[in-house]
Structures are given as C-alpha cells and as structure tokens.
Coordinates of C-alpha atoms in Angstrom, one line a residue:
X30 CA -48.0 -7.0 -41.4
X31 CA -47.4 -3.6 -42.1
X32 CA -48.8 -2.9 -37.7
X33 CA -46.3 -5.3 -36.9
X34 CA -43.4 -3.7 -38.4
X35 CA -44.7 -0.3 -37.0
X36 CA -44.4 -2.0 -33.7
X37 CA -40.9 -3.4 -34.1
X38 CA -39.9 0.0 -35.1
X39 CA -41.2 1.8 -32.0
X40 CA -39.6 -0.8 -29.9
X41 CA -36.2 -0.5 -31.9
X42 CA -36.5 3.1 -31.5
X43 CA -37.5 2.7 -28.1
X44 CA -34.7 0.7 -27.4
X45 CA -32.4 3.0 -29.2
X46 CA -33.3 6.1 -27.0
X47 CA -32.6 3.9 -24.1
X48 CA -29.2 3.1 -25.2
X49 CA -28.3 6.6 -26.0
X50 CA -29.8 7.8 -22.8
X51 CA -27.3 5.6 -21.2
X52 CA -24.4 6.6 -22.7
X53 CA -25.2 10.2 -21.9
X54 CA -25.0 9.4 -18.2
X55 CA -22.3 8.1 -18.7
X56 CA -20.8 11.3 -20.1
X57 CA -21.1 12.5 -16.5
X58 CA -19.1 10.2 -15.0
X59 CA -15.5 11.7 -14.6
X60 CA -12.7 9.4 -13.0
X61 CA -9.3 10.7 -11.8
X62 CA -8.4 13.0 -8.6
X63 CA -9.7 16.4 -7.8
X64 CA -7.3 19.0 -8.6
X65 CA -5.7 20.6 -5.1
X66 CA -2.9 23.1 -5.2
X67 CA 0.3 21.5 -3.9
X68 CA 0.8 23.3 -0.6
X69 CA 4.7 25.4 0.0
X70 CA 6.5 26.6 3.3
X71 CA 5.7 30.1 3.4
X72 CA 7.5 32.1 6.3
X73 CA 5.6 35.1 7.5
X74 CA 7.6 37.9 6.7
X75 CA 11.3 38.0 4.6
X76 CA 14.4 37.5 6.8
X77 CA 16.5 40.2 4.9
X78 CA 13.9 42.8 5.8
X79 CA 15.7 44.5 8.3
X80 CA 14.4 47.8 9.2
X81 CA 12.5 48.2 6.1
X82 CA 8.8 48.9 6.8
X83 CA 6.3 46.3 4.9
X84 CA 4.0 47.7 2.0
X85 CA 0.7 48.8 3.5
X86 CA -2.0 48.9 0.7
X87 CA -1.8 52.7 0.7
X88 CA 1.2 52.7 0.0
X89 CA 2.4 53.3 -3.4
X90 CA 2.5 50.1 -5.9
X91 CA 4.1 48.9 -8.3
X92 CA 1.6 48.7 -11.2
X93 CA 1.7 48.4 -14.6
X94 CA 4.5 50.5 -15.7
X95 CA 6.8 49.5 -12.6
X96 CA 9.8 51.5 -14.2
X97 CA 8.3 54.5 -13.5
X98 CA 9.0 54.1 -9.8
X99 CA 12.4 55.4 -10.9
X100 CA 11.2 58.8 -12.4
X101 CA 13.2 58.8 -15.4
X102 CA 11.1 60.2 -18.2
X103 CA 14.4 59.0 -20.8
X104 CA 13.6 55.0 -19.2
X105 CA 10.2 55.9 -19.5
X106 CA 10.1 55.6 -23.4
X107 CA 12.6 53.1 -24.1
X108 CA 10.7 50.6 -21.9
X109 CA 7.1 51.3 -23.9
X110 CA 8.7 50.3 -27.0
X111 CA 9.6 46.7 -25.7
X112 CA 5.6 45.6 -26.3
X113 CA 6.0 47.0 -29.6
X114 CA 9.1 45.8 -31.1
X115 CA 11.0 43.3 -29.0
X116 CA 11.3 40.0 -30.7
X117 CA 11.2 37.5 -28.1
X118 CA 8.2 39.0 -26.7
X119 CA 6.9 38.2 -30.2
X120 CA 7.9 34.6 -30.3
X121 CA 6.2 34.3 -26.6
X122 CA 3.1 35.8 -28.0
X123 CA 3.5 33.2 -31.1
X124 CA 3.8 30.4 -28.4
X125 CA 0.6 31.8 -26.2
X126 CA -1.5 31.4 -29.5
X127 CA 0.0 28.0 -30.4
X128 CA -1.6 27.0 -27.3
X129 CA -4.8 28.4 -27.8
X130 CA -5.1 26.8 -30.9
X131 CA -4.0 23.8 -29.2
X132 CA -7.1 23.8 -26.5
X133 CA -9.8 24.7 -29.7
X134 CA -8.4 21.4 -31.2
X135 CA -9.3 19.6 -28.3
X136 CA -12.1 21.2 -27.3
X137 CA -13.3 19.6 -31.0
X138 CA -14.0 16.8 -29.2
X139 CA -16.9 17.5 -27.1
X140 CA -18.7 18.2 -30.7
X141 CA -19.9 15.2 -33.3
X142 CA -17.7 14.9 -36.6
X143 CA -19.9 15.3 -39.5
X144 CA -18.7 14.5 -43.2
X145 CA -20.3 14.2 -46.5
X146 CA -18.9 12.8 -50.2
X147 CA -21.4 13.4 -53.2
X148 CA -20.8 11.1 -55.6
X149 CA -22.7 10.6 -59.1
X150 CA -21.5 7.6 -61.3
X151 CA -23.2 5.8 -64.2
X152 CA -22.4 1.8 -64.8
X153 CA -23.2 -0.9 -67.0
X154 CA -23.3 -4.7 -65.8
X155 CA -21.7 -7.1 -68.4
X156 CA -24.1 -9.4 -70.8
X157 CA -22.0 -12.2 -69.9
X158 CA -22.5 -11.6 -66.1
X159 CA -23.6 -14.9 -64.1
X160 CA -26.6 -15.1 -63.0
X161 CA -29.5 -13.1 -65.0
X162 CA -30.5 -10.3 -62.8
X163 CA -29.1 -6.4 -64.1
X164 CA -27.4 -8.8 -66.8
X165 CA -26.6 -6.0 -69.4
X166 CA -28.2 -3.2 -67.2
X167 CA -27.0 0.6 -67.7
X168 CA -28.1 2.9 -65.1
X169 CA -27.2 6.3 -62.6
X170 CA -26.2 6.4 -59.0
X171 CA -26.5 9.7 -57.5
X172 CA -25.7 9.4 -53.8
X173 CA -25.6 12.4 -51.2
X174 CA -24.5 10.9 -48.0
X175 CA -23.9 12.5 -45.0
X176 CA -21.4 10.5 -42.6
X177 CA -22.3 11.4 -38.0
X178 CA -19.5 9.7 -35.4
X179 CA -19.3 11.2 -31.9
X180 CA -17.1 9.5 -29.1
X181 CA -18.7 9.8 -25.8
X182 CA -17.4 12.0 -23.5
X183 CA -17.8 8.5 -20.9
X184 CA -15.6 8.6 -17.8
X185 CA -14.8 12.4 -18.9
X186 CA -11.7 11.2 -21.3
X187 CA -13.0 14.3 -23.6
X188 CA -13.2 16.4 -20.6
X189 CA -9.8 16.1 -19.1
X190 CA -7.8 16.0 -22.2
X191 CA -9.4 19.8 -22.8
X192 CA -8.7 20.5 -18.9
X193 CA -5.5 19.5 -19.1
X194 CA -5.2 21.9 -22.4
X195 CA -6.4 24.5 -21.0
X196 CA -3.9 24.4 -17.7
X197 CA -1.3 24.3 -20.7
X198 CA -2.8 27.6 -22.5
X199 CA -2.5 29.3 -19.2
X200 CA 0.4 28.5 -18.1
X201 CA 1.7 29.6 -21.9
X202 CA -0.4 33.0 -21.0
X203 CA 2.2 33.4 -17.7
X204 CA 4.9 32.4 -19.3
X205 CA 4.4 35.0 -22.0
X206 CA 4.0 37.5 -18.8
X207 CA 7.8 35.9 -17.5
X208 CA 9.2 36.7 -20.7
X209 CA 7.5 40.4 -20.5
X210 CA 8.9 41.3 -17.4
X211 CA 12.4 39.7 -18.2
X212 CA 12.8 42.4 -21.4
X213 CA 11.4 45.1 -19.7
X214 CA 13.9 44.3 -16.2
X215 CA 17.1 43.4 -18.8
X216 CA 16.4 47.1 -20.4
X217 CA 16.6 48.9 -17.4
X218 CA 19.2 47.1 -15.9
X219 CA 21.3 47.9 -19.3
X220 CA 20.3 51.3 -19.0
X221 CA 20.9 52.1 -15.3
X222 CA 24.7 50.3 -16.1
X223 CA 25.0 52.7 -18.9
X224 CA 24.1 55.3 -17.0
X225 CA 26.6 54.4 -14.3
X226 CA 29.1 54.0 -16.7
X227 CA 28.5 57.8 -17.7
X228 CA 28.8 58.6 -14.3
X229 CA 32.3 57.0 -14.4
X230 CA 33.3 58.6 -17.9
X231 CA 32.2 61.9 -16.6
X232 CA 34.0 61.6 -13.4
X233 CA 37.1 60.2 -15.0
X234 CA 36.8 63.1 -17.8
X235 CA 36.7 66.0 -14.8
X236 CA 39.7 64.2 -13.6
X237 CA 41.9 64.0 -16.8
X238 CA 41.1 67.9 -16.9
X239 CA 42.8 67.9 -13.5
X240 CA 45.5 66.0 -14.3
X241 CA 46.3 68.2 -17.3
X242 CA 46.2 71.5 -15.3
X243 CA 48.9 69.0 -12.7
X244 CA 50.8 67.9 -15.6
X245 CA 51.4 71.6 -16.7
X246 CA 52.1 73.1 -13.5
X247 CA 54.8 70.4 -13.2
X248 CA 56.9 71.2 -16.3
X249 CA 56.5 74.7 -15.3
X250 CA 58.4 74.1 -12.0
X251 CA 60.6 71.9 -13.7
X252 CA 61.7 74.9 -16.2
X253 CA 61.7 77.2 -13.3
X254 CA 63.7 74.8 -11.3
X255 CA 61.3 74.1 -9.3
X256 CA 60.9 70.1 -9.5
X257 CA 62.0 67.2 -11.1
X258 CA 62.4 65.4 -14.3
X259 CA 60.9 62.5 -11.9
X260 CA 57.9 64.4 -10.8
X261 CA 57.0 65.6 -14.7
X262 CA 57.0 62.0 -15.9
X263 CA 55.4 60.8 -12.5
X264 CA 52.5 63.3 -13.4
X265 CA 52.7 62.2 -17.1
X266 CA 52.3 58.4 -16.3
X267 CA 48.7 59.1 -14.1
X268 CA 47.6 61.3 -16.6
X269 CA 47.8 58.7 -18.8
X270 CA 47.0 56.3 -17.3
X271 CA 43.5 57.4 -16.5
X272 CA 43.2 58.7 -20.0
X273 CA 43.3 54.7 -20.9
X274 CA 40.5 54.0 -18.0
X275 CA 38.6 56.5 -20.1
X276 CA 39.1 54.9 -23.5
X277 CA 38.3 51.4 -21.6
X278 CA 34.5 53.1 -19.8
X279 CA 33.3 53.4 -23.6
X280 CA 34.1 49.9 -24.8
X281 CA 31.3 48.5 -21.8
X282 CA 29.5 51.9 -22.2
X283 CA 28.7 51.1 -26.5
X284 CA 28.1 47.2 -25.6
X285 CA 25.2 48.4 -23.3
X286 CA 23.7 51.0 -25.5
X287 CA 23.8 48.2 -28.4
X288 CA 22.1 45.7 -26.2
X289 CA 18.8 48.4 -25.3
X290 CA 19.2 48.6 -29.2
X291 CA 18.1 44.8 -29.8
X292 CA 15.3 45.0 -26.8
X293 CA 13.8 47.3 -28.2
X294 CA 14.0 46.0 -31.6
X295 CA 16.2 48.4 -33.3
X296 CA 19.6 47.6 -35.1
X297 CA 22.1 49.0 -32.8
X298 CA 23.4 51.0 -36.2
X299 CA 20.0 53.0 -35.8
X300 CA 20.0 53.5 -32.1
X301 CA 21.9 56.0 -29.9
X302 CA 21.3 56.2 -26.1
X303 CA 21.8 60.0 -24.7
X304 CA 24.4 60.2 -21.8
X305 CA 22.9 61.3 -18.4
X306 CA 25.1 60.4 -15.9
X307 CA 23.1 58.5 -12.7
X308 CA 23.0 60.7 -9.7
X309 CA 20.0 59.4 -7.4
X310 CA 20.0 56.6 -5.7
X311 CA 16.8 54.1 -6.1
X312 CA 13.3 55.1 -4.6
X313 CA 11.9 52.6 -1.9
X314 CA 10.1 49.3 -3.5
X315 CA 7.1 48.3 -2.2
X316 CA 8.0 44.4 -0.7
X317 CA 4.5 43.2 0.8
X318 CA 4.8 39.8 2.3
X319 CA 5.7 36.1 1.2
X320 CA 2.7 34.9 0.9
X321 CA 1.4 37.6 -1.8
X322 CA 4.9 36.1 -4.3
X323 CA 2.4 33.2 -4.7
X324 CA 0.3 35.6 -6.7
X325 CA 2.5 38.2 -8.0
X326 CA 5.1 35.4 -9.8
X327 CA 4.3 35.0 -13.1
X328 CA 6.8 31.6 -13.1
X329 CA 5.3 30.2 -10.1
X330 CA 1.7 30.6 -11.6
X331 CA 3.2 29.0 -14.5
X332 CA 4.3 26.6 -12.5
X333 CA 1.3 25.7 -10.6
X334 CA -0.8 25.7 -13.6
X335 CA 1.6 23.0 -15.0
X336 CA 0.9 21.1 -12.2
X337 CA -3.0 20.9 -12.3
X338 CA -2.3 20.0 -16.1
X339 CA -0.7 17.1 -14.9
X340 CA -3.0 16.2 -12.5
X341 CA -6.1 16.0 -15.4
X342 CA -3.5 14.0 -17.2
X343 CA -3.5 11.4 -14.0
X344 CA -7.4 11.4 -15.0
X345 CA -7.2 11.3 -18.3
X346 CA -5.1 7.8 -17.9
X347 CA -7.4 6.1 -15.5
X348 CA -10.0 5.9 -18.3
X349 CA -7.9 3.9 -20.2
X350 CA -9.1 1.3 -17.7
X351 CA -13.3 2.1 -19.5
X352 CA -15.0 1.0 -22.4
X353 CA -14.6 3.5 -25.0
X354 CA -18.3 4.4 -26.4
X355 CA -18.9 5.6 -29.8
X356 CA -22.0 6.3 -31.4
X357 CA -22.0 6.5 -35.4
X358 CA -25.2 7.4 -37.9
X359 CA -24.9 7.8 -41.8
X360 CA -28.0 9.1 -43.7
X361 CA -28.8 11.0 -47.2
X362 CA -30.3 10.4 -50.1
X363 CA -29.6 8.1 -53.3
X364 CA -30.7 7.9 -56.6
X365 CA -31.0 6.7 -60.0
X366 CA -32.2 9.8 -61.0
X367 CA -30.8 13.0 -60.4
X368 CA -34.4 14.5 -60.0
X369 CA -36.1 12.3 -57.8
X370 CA -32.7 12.4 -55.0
X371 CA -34.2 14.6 -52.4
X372 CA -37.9 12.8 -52.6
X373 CA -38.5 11.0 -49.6
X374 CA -38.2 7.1 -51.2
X375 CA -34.5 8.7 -51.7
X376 CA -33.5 8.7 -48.3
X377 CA -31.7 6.5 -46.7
X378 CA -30.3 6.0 -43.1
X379 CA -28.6 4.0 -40.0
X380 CA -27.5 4.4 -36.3
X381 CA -25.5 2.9 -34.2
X382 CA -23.3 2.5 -30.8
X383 CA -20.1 0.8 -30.5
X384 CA -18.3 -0.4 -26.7
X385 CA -14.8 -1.2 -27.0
X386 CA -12.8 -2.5 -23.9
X387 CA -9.7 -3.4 -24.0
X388 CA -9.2 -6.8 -22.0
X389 CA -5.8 -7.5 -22.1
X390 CA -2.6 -5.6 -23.0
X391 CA 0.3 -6.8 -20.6
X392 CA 0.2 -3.8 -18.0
X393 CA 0.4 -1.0 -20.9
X394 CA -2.4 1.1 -19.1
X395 CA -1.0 0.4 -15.6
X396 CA 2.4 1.4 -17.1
X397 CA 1.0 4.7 -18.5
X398 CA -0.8 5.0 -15.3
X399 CA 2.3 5.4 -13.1
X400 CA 3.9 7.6 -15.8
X401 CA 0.9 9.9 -15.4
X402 CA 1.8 10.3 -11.7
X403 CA 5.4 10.6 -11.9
X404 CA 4.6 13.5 -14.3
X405 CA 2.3 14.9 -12.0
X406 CA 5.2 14.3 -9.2
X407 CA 7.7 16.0 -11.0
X408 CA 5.5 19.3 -11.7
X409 CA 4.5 19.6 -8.4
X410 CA 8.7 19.1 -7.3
X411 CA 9.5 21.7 -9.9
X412 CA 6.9 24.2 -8.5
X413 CA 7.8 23.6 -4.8
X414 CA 11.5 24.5 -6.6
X415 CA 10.4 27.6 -8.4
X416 CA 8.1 29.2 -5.2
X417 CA 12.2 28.2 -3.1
X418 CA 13.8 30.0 -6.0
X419 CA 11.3 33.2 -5.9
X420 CA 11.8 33.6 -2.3
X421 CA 15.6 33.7 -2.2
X422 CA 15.3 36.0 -5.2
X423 CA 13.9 38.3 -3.4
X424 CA 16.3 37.6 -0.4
X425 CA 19.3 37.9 -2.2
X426 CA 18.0 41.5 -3.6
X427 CA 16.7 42.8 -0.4
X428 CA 20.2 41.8 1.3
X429 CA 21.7 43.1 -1.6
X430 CA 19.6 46.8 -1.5
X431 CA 20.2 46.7 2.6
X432 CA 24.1 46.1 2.6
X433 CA 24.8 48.5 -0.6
X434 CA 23.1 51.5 1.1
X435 CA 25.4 50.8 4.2
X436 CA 28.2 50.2 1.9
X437 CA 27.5 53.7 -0.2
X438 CA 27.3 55.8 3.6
X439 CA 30.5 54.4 4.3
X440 CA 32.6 55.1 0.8
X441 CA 30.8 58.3 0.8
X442 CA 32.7 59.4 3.6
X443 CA 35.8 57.3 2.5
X444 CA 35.5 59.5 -0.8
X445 CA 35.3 62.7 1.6
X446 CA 38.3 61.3 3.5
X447 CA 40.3 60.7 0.1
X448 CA 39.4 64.4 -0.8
X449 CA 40.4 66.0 2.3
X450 CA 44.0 63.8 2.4
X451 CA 44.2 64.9 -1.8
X452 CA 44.3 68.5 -0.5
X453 CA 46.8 68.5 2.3
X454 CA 49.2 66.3 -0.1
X455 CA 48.6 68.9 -2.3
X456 CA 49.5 71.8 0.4
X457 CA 52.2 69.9 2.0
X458 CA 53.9 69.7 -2.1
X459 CA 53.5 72.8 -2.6
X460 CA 55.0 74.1 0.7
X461 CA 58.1 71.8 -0.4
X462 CA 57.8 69.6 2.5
X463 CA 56.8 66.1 0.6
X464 CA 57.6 65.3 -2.7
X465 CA 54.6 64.4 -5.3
X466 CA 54.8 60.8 -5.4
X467 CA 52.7 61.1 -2.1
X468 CA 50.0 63.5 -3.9
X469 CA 50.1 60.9 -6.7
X470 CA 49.3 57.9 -4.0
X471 CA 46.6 60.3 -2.9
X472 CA 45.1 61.3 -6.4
X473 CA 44.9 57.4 -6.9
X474 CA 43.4 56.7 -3.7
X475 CA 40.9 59.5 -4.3
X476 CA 40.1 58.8 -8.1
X477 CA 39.8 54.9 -6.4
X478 CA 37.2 55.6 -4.0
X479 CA 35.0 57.7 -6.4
X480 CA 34.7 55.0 -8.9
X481 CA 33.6 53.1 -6.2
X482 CA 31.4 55.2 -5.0
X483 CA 29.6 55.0 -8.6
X484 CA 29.8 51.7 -8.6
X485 CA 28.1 51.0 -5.9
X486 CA 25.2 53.4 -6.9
X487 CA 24.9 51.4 -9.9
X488 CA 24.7 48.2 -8.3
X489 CA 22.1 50.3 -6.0
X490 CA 19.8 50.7 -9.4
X491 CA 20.5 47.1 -10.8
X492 CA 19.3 45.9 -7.5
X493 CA 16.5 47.6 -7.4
X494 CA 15.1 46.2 -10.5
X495 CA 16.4 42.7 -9.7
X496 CA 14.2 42.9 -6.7
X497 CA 11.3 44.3 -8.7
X498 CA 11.7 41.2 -11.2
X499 CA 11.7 39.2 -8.0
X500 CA 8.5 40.6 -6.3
X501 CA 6.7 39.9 -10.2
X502 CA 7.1 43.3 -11.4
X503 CA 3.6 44.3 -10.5
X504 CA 1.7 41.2 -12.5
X505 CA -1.2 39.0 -10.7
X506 CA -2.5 36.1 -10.9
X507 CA -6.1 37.1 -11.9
X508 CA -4.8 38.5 -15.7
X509 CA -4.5 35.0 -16.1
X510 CA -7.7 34.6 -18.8
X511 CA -10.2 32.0 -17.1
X512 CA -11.4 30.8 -20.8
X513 CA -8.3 30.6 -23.0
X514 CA -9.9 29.3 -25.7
X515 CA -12.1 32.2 -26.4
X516 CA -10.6 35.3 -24.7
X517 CA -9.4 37.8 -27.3
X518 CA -5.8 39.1 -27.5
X519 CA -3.7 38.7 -24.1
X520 CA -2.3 42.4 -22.9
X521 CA 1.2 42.5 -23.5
X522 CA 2.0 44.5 -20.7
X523 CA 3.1 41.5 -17.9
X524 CA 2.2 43.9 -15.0
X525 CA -1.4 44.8 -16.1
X526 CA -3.7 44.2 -13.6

C-alpha cells in the first residue's frame, strides 16, 4: 500500500514539474509589435543658415554650462544656483522619482507574492453538539502558514506592463532635463533684458545730463536776450520728457530683477541684481546639423520615448486575448501544541496552477485593442509635431540672430548719422541761422536711434539663448539612465553629458 502511494506521488510530482515546466515556456512567449522609432523628414542642413559656417567637432560646444559661452562671470553664478534652489526644478525632480517608484511597483510583478498570518486560538466544541465526535472537546490550534501566488509572466503581460513603465520613467528623466534648460534659458533671458534695460537707463541718464547743461544755456540766452521764452520751455518739455522715459526703464528694469529673484529661489525682497549695462554683442553658437536636434532635444526624446511606451501598451493589450496562468502554493506548520509546531508531522502543504480565459465579453478586448493603437497613433503624431516644432525653433532664432546683426550694422550707422545731424543743428543754432525746434527734432531723432540701437543688442542676447534652448542647450540623448529603476540620483544639470 504504502509503494503504491509512493508511486502516485512521483507521478503527481512528475506531473506537477511538467505542468510548471510548461508554463515557464510560456513566460517566453511575448505578443505585440517590435518597438521601431517612428521615422521624421529631416532636411540636410537649416534653411536660415545663411553664411554661417556649420559646427565642426573642433569647434567649441556647448556643454554643460552653455551660459558660459557668453563670458559673463555675474550670469555665471546666478545660473549655478538654479539646480540648487529653483522650485519647479524641484517639483520635476519629485515627478522623475514618482516615476521610478512607479516602474519598482511594476517591476513587483516578475517576483512571487509571499504572505504569512500566525494565528493561535483555543476552542471548545459544545456537549450538545450532533453527532459524538470532539462532542465536548477543548483543545489548541497553533497554525504558521505561509501563503505563495505568482502570475506567470505568459505572453509577456508582466513584461510589457514594466516596459512600458520604464519608457514612462525615461521620458519623466527628459522631461525633468526640459524643465532644466527652460529655468536656466528664462534666467538669462531676464538677465540679458535687464542688462539692456541698464543700457537704456544709462544712456537715457547721460542724456538727461545733456539736456540739463541745454536747458541752462537756454535761460541764459533768454536773460541775455539771446532766445526765447519758446525755446526755454521747448528745452524744458524734452528735458522732461526723457526724465519720465527714465522713471518708466526702472518699472521693467525691478520686474526683471524680481523674476531672477524667484529662479533662483530667493524672495525678490532678498535679492538685488547689480547694474552692468550690456555692451557686447553675443558670441557665435555652435548650430551642427538637423539631424543631431534628434539627440540634443530633450522634448523630442521625451517624446519618442512616450511613443515606445505606447507601443508595449499595444502588446500589453493583445494578451488580453491569452489565458491568464497563475500558480498558487500554501505550506507551514499546525499544531495543537505549541511545542511540537515545527516537528515534521506539523507541516502541512499544497500547490497548484490555475488557467483562466476569458471566452466571451462583447468586443471589450477588441475595444481596448484599438484604443491601445489610437494611443500609440497619437504619440507618434505628437512626436512627429514636436521634432516640426524643434526645427522651426531653431529657424526662427537663426533668422532672428541673421537679420538682427544686419539690422544693428545699419542703426549703428543711423545712430552715427543722428549724431552728426545733432551737431550741425547744434552749430547752425548757435550761429543764429535756425531756431532750436530743429535741434530739438534732432535730439529726438538721435536719443530715438540709440534706444534702438540697444534694443536691438538686447534682442541680439535673448536670441541667442532662444536658439541655444532650441539646439537643446548642450543635453544628449545618452544621460538618459538605461535602468530607471535602479540608477541613483539623475544629474540635475540638463546639459551634462
């Protein structure tokens, strides 16, 4: 008897090991497409670059620290106190690590789920209880159980569901690296406008000292008998006048200084941002070619990564259409006798599979079939989009760099013109032959085409960084981490390489 139950419980056990064997073949088995970059348009070389010459590798790059292409020691440490303090780079960080955590939940998956609930109770059966058996019995139950499920990892429904994580954790890890290189382009692009504006203020300030000395030497002729009532108050009003431009330069010129205050973290109470009028116009930026925005965008990988996410979700609901295998044990040891529970007549055990199919459900999984491919659709529509966007980005600011530096060679000699017409007005007043509402139409023309002319530098700088923005601010594709999951902290420096 006893041979014959040995026998049965080789061939159980044989047929057990079978069964599992099985399933674990099955854990290979993967359905759903092979993931494929969506292929873009890429033109060989940018339309708007002109006569600029193209980035050869020895030339100098962008890098890390991309602001200090511009040489400004002042930009230079406001910009290394974004990573520290700014707050929306915080909350993008926050988000990165919310999808980490997101991919180790999943990840859970490939592992078993093992649970155990000790429990120790002592109970009495009634005297009046039918039958006879334990009628009036008293005893202990000590039970240590220990609870094993595990789904299969069949048709690879584990396996995409933690792909298509893991796309989502790395496209977090470039967003975080878009929202990098936004602060650090918004507080140079503050800065260089404040700059300009003290530019303007400085100009306009040299000019009210002018217009003083004007103002003076009129109601001296006036006394003397010189000039007019009319020519006093006509040098009066442009004094004025561009005493109220000045006023009006540090209401924009404060509202910039306070908004470096907030990207860098500080209360704009605590902050104070040193005037240094801009003087240099912006150093060449290293362009490269089309194809290279594909790697140095931090949005398109973003993007793209979105759109391999979606395409394991396109997977991940085609094995709806599969059995779902799940293999559960329970084993441990009980006793009526707390010291006998870990002796071997104590233990106790089972193991077991489980195939569930679904065989009808009125086109649900076909349903969430097609609304895993529109998904995927619309990712790879919205990535085409954002690689379309990145080019004319960088379009738009090379025109933009091109044009202005005409545009400054001209107004600079329009700004020599307006000088040399200031002084002849001036000569032809004092010689008595004009009177000085023409050397007031020429201070104005003058004053005119030197705002301008800072201006347009200004515009110079903010272009400059827009086009740096555009180009990816020095970031590539490769600091993406491979294993998101498990990589330690991501650098917060977007343009690390």
């Amino acid at each position: 008897m006893r041979t014959l139950q040995a026998i049965r419980h080789r061939s159980w056990n044989g047929q057990l090991f079978v069964l599992v064997a099985a399933m674990l073949l099955l854990a290979g088995c993967t359905v759903g497409p092979k993931y494929k970059a969506p292929s873009v348009p890429t033109p060989p070389a940018y339309k708007e670059m002109g006569n600029w010459k193209t980035a050869q590798p020895s030339d100098q790059n962008l890098g890390g620290n991309w602001w200090e292409i511009f040489q400004d020691p002042q930009l230079n440490a406001l910009e290394q106190q974004i990573n520290v303090s700014n707050q929306n780079l915080k909350g993008a960080v926050a988000q990165y690590q919310e999808a980490r955590a997101a991919l180790r939940y999943a990840r859970a998956d490939y592992y078993p789920t093992i649970g155990t609930a000790p429990s120790a109770t002592r109970q009495r059966y009634s005297d009046n209880r039918p039958g006879s058996a334990a009628r009036g019995t008293t005893f202990n139950d000590f039970v240590l159980p220990v609870d094993l499920s595990y789904q299969v990892n069949a048709w690879g429904r584990v396996s995409k569901n933690v792909e298509s994580y893991r796309e989502q954790a790395q496209a977090s890890a470039a967003d975080l690296a878009v929202v990098n290189l936004t602060m650090h382009a918004d507080l140079a692009i503050d800065y260089f406008a404040a700059r300009t504006l003290d530019a303007e203020e400085k100009l306009l300030q040299n000019t009210v000292a002018q217009y003083e000395q004007a103002l003076q030497l009129n109601e001296e002729r006036y006394k003397g008998g010189l000039a007019s009532e009319v020519e006093v108050e006509q040098a009066r009003t442009i004094l004025e006048t561009t005493q109220a431009q000045l006023v009006d330069v540090g209401v924009a010129s404060a509202q910039y200084e306070h908004a470096a205050a907030v990207l860098v973290g500080k209360p704009p109470a605590d902050f104070s941002l040193p005037a240094l009028p801009l003087t240099a116009p912006p150093p060449p930026i290293p362009v490269g070619i089309p194809s290279e925005l594909l790697q140095r965008r931090p949005d398109v990988a973003a993007a793209e990564r979105r759109v391999a996410s979606a395409n394991a979700q396109v997977g991940l609901a085609k094995t709806a259409y599969y059995p779902l295998i799940n293999i559960v044990g329970s084993g441990g040891f009980e006793s009526g006798t707390i010291t006998t529970l870990f002796q071997g007549p104590s233990a106790l055990w089972s193991v077991g599979a489980s195939v569930a199919e679904t065989i009808f459900d009125g086109g649900r999984r076909h349903a969430l079939n097609d609304e895993a491919k529109a998904a995927y659709d619309a990712s790879v529509a919205s990535y085409r989009q954002t690689v379309l966007a990145a080019f004319q980005q960088v379009e738009d600011n090379l025109a933009a760099l091109r044009v202005l530096e005409q545009e400054a060679g001209v107004q600079a000699n329009a700004v020599q013109s307006a000088q040399k017409s200031l002084e002849l007005s001036n000569t032809r007043y004092d010689g008595g032959v004009t009177s000085y509402l023409e050397v007031i139409t020429a201070q104005n023309a003058a004053l005119s085409d030197e705002v301008t002319a800072v201006d347009i530098l200004g515009r110079r700088m903010a272009s400059a960084v827009f086009l740096i923005e555009a180009l990816g601010g020095g970031w590539d594709r490769s600091t993406l981490p491979d294993r998101p999951e498990c990589c330690g902290k991501l650098a917060m420096n977007s343009s690390t390489r």
